[in-house]
CSV table of C-alpha atoms in Angstrom, one decimal:
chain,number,residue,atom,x,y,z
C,1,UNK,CA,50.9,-20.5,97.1
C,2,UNK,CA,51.6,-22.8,94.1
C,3,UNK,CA,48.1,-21.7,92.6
C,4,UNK,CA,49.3,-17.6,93.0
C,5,UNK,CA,52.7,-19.0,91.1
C,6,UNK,CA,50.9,-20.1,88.1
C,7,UNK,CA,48.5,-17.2,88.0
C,8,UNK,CA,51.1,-14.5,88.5
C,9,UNK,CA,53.7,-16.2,85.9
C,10,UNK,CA,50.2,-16.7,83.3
C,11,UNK,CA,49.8,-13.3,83.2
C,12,UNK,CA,53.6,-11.9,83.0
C,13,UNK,CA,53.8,-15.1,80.5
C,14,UNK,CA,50.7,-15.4,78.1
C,15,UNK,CA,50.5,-12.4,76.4
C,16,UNK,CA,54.1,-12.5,74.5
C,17,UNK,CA,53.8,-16.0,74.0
C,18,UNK,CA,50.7,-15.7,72.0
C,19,UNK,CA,52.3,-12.4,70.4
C,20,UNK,CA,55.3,-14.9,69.4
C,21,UNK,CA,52.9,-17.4,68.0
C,22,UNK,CA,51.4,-14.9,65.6
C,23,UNK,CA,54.3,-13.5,64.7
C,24,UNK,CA,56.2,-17.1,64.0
C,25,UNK,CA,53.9,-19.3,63.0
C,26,UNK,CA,51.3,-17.0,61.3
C,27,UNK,CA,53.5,-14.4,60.1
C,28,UNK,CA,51.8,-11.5,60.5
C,29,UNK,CA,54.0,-9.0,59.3
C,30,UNK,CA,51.9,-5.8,61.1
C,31,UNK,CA,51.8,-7.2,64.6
C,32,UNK,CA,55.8,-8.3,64.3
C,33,UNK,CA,56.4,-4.3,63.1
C,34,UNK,CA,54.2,-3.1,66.0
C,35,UNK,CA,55.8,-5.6,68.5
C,36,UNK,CA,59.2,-3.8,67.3
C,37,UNK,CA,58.0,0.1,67.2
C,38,UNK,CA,56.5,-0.8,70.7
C,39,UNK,CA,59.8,-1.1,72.0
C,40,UNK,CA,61.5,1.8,70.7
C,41,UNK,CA,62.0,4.6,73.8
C,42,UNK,CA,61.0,8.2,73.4
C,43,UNK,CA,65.1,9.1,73.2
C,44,UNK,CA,64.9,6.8,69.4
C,45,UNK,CA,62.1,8.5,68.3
C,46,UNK,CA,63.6,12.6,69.2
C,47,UNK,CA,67.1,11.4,67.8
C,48,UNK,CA,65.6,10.6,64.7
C,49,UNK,CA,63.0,13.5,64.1
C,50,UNK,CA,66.2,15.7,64.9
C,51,UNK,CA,68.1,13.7,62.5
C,52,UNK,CA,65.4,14.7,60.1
C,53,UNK,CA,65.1,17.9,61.0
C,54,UNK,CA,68.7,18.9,60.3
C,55,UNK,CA,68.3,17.3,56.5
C,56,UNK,CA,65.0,19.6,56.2
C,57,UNK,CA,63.4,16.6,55.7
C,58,UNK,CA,59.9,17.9,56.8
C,59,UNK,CA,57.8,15.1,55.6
C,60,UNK,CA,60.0,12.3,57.5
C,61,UNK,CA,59.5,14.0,60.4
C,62,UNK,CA,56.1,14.9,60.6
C,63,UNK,CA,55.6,10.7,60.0
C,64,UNK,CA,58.2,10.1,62.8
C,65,UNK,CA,55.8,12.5,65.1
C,66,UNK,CA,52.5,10.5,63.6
C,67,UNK,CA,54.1,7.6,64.6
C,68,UNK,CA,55.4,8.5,68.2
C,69,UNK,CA,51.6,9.8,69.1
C,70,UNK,CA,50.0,6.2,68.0
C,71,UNK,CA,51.9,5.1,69.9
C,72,UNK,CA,51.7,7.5,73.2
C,73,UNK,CA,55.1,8.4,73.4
C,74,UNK,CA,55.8,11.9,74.7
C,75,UNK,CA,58.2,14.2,72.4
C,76,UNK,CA,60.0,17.0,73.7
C,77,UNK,CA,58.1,20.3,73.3
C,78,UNK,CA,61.0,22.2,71.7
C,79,UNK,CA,61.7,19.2,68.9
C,80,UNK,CA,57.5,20.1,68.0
C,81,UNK,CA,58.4,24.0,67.6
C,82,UNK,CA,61.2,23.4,65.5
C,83,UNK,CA,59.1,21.2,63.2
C,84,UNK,CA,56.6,23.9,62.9
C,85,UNK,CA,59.2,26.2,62.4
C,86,UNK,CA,60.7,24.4,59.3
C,87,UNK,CA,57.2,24.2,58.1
C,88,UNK,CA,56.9,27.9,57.4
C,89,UNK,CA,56.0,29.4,53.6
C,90,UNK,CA,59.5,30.8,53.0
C,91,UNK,CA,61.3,27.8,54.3
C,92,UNK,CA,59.4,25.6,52.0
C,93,UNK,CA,59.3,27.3,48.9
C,94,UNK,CA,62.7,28.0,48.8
C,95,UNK,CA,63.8,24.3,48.5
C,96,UNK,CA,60.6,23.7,46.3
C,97,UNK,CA,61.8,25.8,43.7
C,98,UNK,CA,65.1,24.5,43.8
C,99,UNK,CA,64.3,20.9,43.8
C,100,UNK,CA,61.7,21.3,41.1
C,101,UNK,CA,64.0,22.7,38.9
C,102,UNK,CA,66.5,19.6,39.9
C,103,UNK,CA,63.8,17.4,38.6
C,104,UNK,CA,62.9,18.9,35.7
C,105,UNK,CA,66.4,19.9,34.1
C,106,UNK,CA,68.1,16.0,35.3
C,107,UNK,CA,65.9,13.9,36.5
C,108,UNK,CA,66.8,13.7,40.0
C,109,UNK,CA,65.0,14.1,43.0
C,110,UNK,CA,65.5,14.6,46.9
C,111,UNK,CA,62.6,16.1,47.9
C,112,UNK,CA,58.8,15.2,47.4
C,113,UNK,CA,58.6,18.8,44.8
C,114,UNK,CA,61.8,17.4,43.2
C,115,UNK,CA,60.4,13.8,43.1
C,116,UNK,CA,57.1,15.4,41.5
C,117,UNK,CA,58.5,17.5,38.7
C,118,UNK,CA,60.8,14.5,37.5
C,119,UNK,CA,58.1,12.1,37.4
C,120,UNK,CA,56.4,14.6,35.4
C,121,UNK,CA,58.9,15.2,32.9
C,122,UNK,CA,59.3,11.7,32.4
C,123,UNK,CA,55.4,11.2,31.9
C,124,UNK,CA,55.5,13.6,29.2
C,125,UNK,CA,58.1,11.6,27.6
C,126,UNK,CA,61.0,13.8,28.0
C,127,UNK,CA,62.5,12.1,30.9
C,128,UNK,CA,62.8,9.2,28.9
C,129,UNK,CA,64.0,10.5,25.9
C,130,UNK,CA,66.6,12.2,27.4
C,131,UNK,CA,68.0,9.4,29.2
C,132,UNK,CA,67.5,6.7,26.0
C,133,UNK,CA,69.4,8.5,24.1
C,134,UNK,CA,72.0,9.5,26.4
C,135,UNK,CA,72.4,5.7,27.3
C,136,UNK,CA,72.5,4.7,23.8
C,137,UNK,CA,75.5,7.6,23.6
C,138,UNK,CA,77.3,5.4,26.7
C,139,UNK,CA,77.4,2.4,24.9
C,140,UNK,CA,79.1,0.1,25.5
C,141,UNK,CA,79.9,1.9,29.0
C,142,UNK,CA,75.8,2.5,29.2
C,143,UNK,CA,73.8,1.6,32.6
C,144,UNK,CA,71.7,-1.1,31.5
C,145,UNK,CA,68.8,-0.2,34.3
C,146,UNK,CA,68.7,3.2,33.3
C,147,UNK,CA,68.7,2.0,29.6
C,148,UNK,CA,65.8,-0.6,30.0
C,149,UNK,CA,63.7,1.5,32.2
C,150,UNK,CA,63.8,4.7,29.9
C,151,UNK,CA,63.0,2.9,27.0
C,152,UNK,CA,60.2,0.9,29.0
C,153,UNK,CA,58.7,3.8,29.8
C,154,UNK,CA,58.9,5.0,26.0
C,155,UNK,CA,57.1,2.0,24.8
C,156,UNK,CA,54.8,2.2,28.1
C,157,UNK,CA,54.0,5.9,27.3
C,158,UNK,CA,52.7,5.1,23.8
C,159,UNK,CA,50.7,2.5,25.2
C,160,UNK,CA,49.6,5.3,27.9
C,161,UNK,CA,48.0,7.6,25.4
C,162,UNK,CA,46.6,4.5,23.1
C,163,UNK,CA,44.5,2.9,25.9
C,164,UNK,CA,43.7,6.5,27.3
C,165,UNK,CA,45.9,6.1,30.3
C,166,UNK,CA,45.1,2.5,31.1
C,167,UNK,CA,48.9,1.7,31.5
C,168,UNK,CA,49.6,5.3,33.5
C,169,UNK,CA,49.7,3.3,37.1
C,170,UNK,CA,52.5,0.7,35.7
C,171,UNK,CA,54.2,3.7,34.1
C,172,UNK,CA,54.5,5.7,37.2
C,173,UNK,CA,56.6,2.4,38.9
C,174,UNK,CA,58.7,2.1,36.6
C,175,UNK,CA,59.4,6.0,36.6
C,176,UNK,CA,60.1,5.8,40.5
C,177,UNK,CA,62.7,3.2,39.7
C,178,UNK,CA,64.6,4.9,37.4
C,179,UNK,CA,64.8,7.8,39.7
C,180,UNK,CA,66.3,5.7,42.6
C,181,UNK,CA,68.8,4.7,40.3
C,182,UNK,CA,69.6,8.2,39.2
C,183,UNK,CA,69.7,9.2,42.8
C,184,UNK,CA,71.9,6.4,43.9
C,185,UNK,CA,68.6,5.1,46.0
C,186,UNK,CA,68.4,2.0,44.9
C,187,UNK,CA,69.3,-0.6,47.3
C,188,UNK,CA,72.0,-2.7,46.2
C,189,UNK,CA,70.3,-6.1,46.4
C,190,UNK,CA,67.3,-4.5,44.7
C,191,UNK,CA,69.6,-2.8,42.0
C,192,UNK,CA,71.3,-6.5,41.6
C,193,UNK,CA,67.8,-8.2,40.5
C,194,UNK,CA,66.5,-4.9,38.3
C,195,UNK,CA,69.8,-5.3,36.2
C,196,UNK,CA,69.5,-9.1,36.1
C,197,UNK,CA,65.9,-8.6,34.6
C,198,UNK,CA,67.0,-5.5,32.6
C,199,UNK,CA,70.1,-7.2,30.8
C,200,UNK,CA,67.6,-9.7,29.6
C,201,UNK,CA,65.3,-6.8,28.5
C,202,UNK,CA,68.4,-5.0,26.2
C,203,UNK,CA,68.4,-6.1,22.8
C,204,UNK,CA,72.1,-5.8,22.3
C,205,UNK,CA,72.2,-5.4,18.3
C,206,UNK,CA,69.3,-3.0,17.9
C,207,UNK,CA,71.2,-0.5,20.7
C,208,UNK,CA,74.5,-0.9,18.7
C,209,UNK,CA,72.4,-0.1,15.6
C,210,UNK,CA,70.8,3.2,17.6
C,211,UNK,CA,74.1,4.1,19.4
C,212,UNK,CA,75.3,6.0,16.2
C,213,UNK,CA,72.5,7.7,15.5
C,214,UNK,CA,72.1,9.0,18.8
C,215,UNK,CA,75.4,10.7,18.6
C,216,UNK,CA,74.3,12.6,16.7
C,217,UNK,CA,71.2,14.2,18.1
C,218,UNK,CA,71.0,17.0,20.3
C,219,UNK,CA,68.2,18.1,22.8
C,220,UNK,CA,65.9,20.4,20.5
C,221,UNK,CA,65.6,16.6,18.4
C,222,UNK,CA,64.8,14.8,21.1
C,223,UNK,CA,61.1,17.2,22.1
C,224,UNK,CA,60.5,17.9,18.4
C,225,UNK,CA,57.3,16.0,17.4
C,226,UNK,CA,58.8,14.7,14.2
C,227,UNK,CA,61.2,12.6,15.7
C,228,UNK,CA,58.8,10.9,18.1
C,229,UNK,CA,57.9,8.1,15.7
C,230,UNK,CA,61.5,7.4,14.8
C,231,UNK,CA,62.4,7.0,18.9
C,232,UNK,CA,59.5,5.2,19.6
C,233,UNK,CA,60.4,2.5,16.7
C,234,UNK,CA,63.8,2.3,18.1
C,235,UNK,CA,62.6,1.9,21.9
C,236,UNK,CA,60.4,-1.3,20.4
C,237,UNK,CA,63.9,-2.3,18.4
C,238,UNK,CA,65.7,-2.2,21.8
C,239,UNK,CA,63.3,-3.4,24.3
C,240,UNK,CA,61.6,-6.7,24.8
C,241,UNK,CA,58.2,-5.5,25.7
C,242,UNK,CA,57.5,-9.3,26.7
C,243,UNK,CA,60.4,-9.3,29.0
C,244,UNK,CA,59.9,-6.0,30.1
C,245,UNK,CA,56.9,-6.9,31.9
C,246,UNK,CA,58.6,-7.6,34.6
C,247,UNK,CA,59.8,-4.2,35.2
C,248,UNK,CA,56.5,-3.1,34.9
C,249,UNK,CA,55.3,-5.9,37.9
C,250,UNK,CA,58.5,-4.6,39.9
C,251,UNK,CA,57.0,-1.1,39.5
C,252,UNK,CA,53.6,-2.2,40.8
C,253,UNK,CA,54.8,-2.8,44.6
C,254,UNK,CA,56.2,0.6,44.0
C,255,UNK,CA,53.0,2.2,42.8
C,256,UNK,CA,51.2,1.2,45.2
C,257,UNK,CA,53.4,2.0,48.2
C,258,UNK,CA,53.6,5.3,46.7
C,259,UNK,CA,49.7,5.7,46.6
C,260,UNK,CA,49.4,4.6,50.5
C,261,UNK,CA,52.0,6.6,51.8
C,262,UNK,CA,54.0,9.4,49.3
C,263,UNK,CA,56.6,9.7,46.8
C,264,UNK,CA,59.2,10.0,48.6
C,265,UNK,CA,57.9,7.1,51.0
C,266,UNK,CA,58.1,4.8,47.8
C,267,UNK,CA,61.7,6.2,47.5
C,268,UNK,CA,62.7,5.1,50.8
C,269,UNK,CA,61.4,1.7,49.9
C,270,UNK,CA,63.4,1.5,47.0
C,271,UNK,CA,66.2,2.1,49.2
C,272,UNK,CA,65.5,0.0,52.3
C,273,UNK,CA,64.7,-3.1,49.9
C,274,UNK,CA,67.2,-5.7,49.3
C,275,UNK,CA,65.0,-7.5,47.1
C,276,UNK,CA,61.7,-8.0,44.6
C,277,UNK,CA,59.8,-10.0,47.4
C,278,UNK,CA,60.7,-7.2,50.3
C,279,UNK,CA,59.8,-4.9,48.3
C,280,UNK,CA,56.6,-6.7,48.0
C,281,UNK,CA,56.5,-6.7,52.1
C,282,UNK,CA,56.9,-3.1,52.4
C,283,UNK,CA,53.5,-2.8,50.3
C,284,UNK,CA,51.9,-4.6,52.6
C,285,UNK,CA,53.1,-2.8,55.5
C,286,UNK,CA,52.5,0.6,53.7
C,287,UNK,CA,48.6,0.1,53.6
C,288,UNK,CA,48.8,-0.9,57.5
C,289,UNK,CA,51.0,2.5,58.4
C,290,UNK,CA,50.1,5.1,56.0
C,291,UNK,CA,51.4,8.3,56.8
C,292,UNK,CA,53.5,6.4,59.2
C,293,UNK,CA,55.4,4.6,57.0
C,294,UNK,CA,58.3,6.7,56.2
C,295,UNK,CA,59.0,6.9,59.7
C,296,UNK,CA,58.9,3.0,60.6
C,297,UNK,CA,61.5,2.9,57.7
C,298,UNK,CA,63.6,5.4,59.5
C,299,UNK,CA,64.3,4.0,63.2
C,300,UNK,CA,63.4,0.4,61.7
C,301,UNK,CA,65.3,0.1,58.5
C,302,UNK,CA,64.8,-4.1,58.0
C,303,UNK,CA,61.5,-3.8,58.3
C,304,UNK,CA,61.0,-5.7,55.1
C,305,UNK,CA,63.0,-8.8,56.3
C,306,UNK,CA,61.4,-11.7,57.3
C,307,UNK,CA,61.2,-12.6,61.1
C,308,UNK,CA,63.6,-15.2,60.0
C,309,UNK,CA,66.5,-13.2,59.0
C,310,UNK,CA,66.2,-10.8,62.3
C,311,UNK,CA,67.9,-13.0,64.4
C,312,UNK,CA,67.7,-11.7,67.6
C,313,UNK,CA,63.9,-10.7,67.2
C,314,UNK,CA,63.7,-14.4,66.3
C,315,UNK,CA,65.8,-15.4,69.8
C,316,UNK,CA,63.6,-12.6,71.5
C,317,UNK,CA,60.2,-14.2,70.3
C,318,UNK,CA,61.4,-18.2,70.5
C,319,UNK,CA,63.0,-17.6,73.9
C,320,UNK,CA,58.7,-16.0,74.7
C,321,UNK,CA,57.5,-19.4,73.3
C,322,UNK,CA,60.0,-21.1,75.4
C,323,UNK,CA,59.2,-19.7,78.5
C,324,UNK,CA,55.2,-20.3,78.0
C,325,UNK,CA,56.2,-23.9,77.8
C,326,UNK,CA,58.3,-24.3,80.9
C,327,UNK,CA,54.8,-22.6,82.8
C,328,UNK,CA,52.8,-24.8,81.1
C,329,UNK,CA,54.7,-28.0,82.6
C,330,UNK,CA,54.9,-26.3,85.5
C,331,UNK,CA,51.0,-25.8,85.6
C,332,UNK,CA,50.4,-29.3,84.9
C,333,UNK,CA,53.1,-30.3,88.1
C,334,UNK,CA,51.1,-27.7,90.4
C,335,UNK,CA,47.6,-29.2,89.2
C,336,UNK,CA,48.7,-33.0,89.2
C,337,UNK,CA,50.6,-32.2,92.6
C,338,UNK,CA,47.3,-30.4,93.8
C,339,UNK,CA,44.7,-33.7,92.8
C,340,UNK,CA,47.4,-36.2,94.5
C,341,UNK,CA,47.2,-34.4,97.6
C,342,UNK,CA,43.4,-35.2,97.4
C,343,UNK,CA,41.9,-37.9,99.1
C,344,UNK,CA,38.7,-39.5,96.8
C,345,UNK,CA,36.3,-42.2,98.3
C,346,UNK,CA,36.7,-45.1,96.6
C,347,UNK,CA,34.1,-48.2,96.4
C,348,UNK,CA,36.2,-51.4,96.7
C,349,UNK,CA,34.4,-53.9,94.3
C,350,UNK,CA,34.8,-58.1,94.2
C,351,UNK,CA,33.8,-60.0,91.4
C,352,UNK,CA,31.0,-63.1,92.8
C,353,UNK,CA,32.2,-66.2,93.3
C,354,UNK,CA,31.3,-68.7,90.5
């Protein structure tokens, strides 16, 4: 009866235990997320596809739905049809053509189209143009994030089209950035390091210097050719390319989130991150979720914390290690209570007589 005990409490026991011990002690970061999704029920994952769903935020869904049916969880039939409803022509090129247009004109973005076009513009150099000069406008009352990234990119676009697009990959990060801040999508932890780093980037004197010039310019100046040497001088005046750099490395987690999921699932990162080094998490759960990833980000917004700072995950998974230890003394009672009730045949030996 003791022997069914242990059995029955090793196989109810084990298995979290060693999921624990993975988790904990070798911090893997993709079997802690899938521990977490794993215990999300089927009402979490319709709540939030509808919650999606009413924002017309196709994409999110559709990962929400990718990520239900890894996982074997059934979906309500009529949630599906509105999905594919929303997905119709008309539906989605009427807010493409809006959101586009959004991008192009300002620089913001709430949609992947929107997204898109401003990343464009701000590849071809007008993005950051435009918002250079309309910082150096602000000053003193300029946003130093904005500031620092536009003229990043500037300097980043020049060195673009030298090396033949060998710096395009850091130059779409730092883009991506600069829209979250536009958008207000910028976490506020993440926001608090980027303008740390881009206060440091800033030269103060040079953008006091531009400030009055840039008064005076209007739009037409700002895409005519013949003033492209005389902004680029000034981005180098105002920006510390050394310092910069590490704007650009921020912008590299961002890239490459972007590249294993979507724009807008780099967008969401931007937002769910409250630092540099979760950001830096969220890449590596990117490449494990894919197309999925959005959707993680949606019903598990902390996914880029440590286990460490999820307290009661950490209780849940401690209080598994726990309990494997209690059955393991209580294995060793049963098996040292099991060999004493055992009768061995002993030899009695007697040293000779000397």
């Amino acid at each position: 009866m003791l022997l069914i005990t242990v059995l029955v409490g090793a196989a109810a026991i084990l298995p979290g235990a060693w999921n624990a011990f993975q988790i904990l002690v070798l911090d893997d970061t993709a079997r802690m997320i899938e521990y977490r999704l794993k215990s999300l029920s089927p009402g979490q994952y319709s709540a939030a596809i509808q919650e999606a769903l009413s924002e017309e935020d196709v994409e999110l869904a559709l990962s929400l739905v990718t990520l239900a049916k890894q996982r074997d969880v059934a979906l309500p039939p009529e949630l599906l049809e509105e999905l594919e409803r929303q997905q119709g022509f008309w539906q989605t090129s009427a807010r493409v053509s809006k959101d586009v247009w959004a991008g192009v004109s300002t620089g913001e973005a709430n949609s992947m189209a929107g997204l898109s076009a401003a990343m464009v513009s701000d590849m071809a150099v007008i993005g950051d143009v435009r918002d250079l000069v309309n910082q150096a406008k602000l000053w003193p009352e300029h946003d130093p994030v904005i500031l620092a990234l536009a003229g990043t990119g500037t300097v980043l676009t020049a060195a673009t089209v030298t090396t033949m697009g060998g710096t395009a990959a850091a130059r779409g990060g730092v883009s991506l950035i600069k829209v979250a801040r536009k958008t207000g999508k910028l976490s506020k932890g993440l926001a608090s390091q980027i303008s740390k780093i881009s206060k440091g980037v800033i030269n103060s004197k040079a953008l006091r210097s531009f400030s009055d010039q840039a008064k005076s310019m209007n739009m037409s100046q700002l895409t005519s050719g013949r003033y492209w040497d005389e902004l680029s001088e000034a981005s180098r005046k105002i920006i510390s390319r050394k310092k910069s750099a590490e704007l650009v490395d921020a912008g590299g987690s961002i890239k490459n989130i972007g590249s294993n999921t979507s724009l807008k699932g780099a967008m969401d990162a931007l937002d769910k991150a409250g630092s540099v080094k979760e950001l830096r998490r969220l890449e590596k759960v990117s490449s494990t979720l894919g197309d999925g990833f959005r959707g993680a980000l949606k019903v598990l917004p902390d996914i880029g914390k440590s286990v460490y700072r999820l307290f009661s995950l950490l209780f849940s998974l401690l209080s598994s290690l726990m309990m494997a230890v209690i059955w393991l003394i209580y294995s060793l009672w049963v098996t040292m209570k099991g060999l004493g009730g055992i009768s061995l045949p002993f030899r009695r030996f007697t040293l000779p007589d000397r």
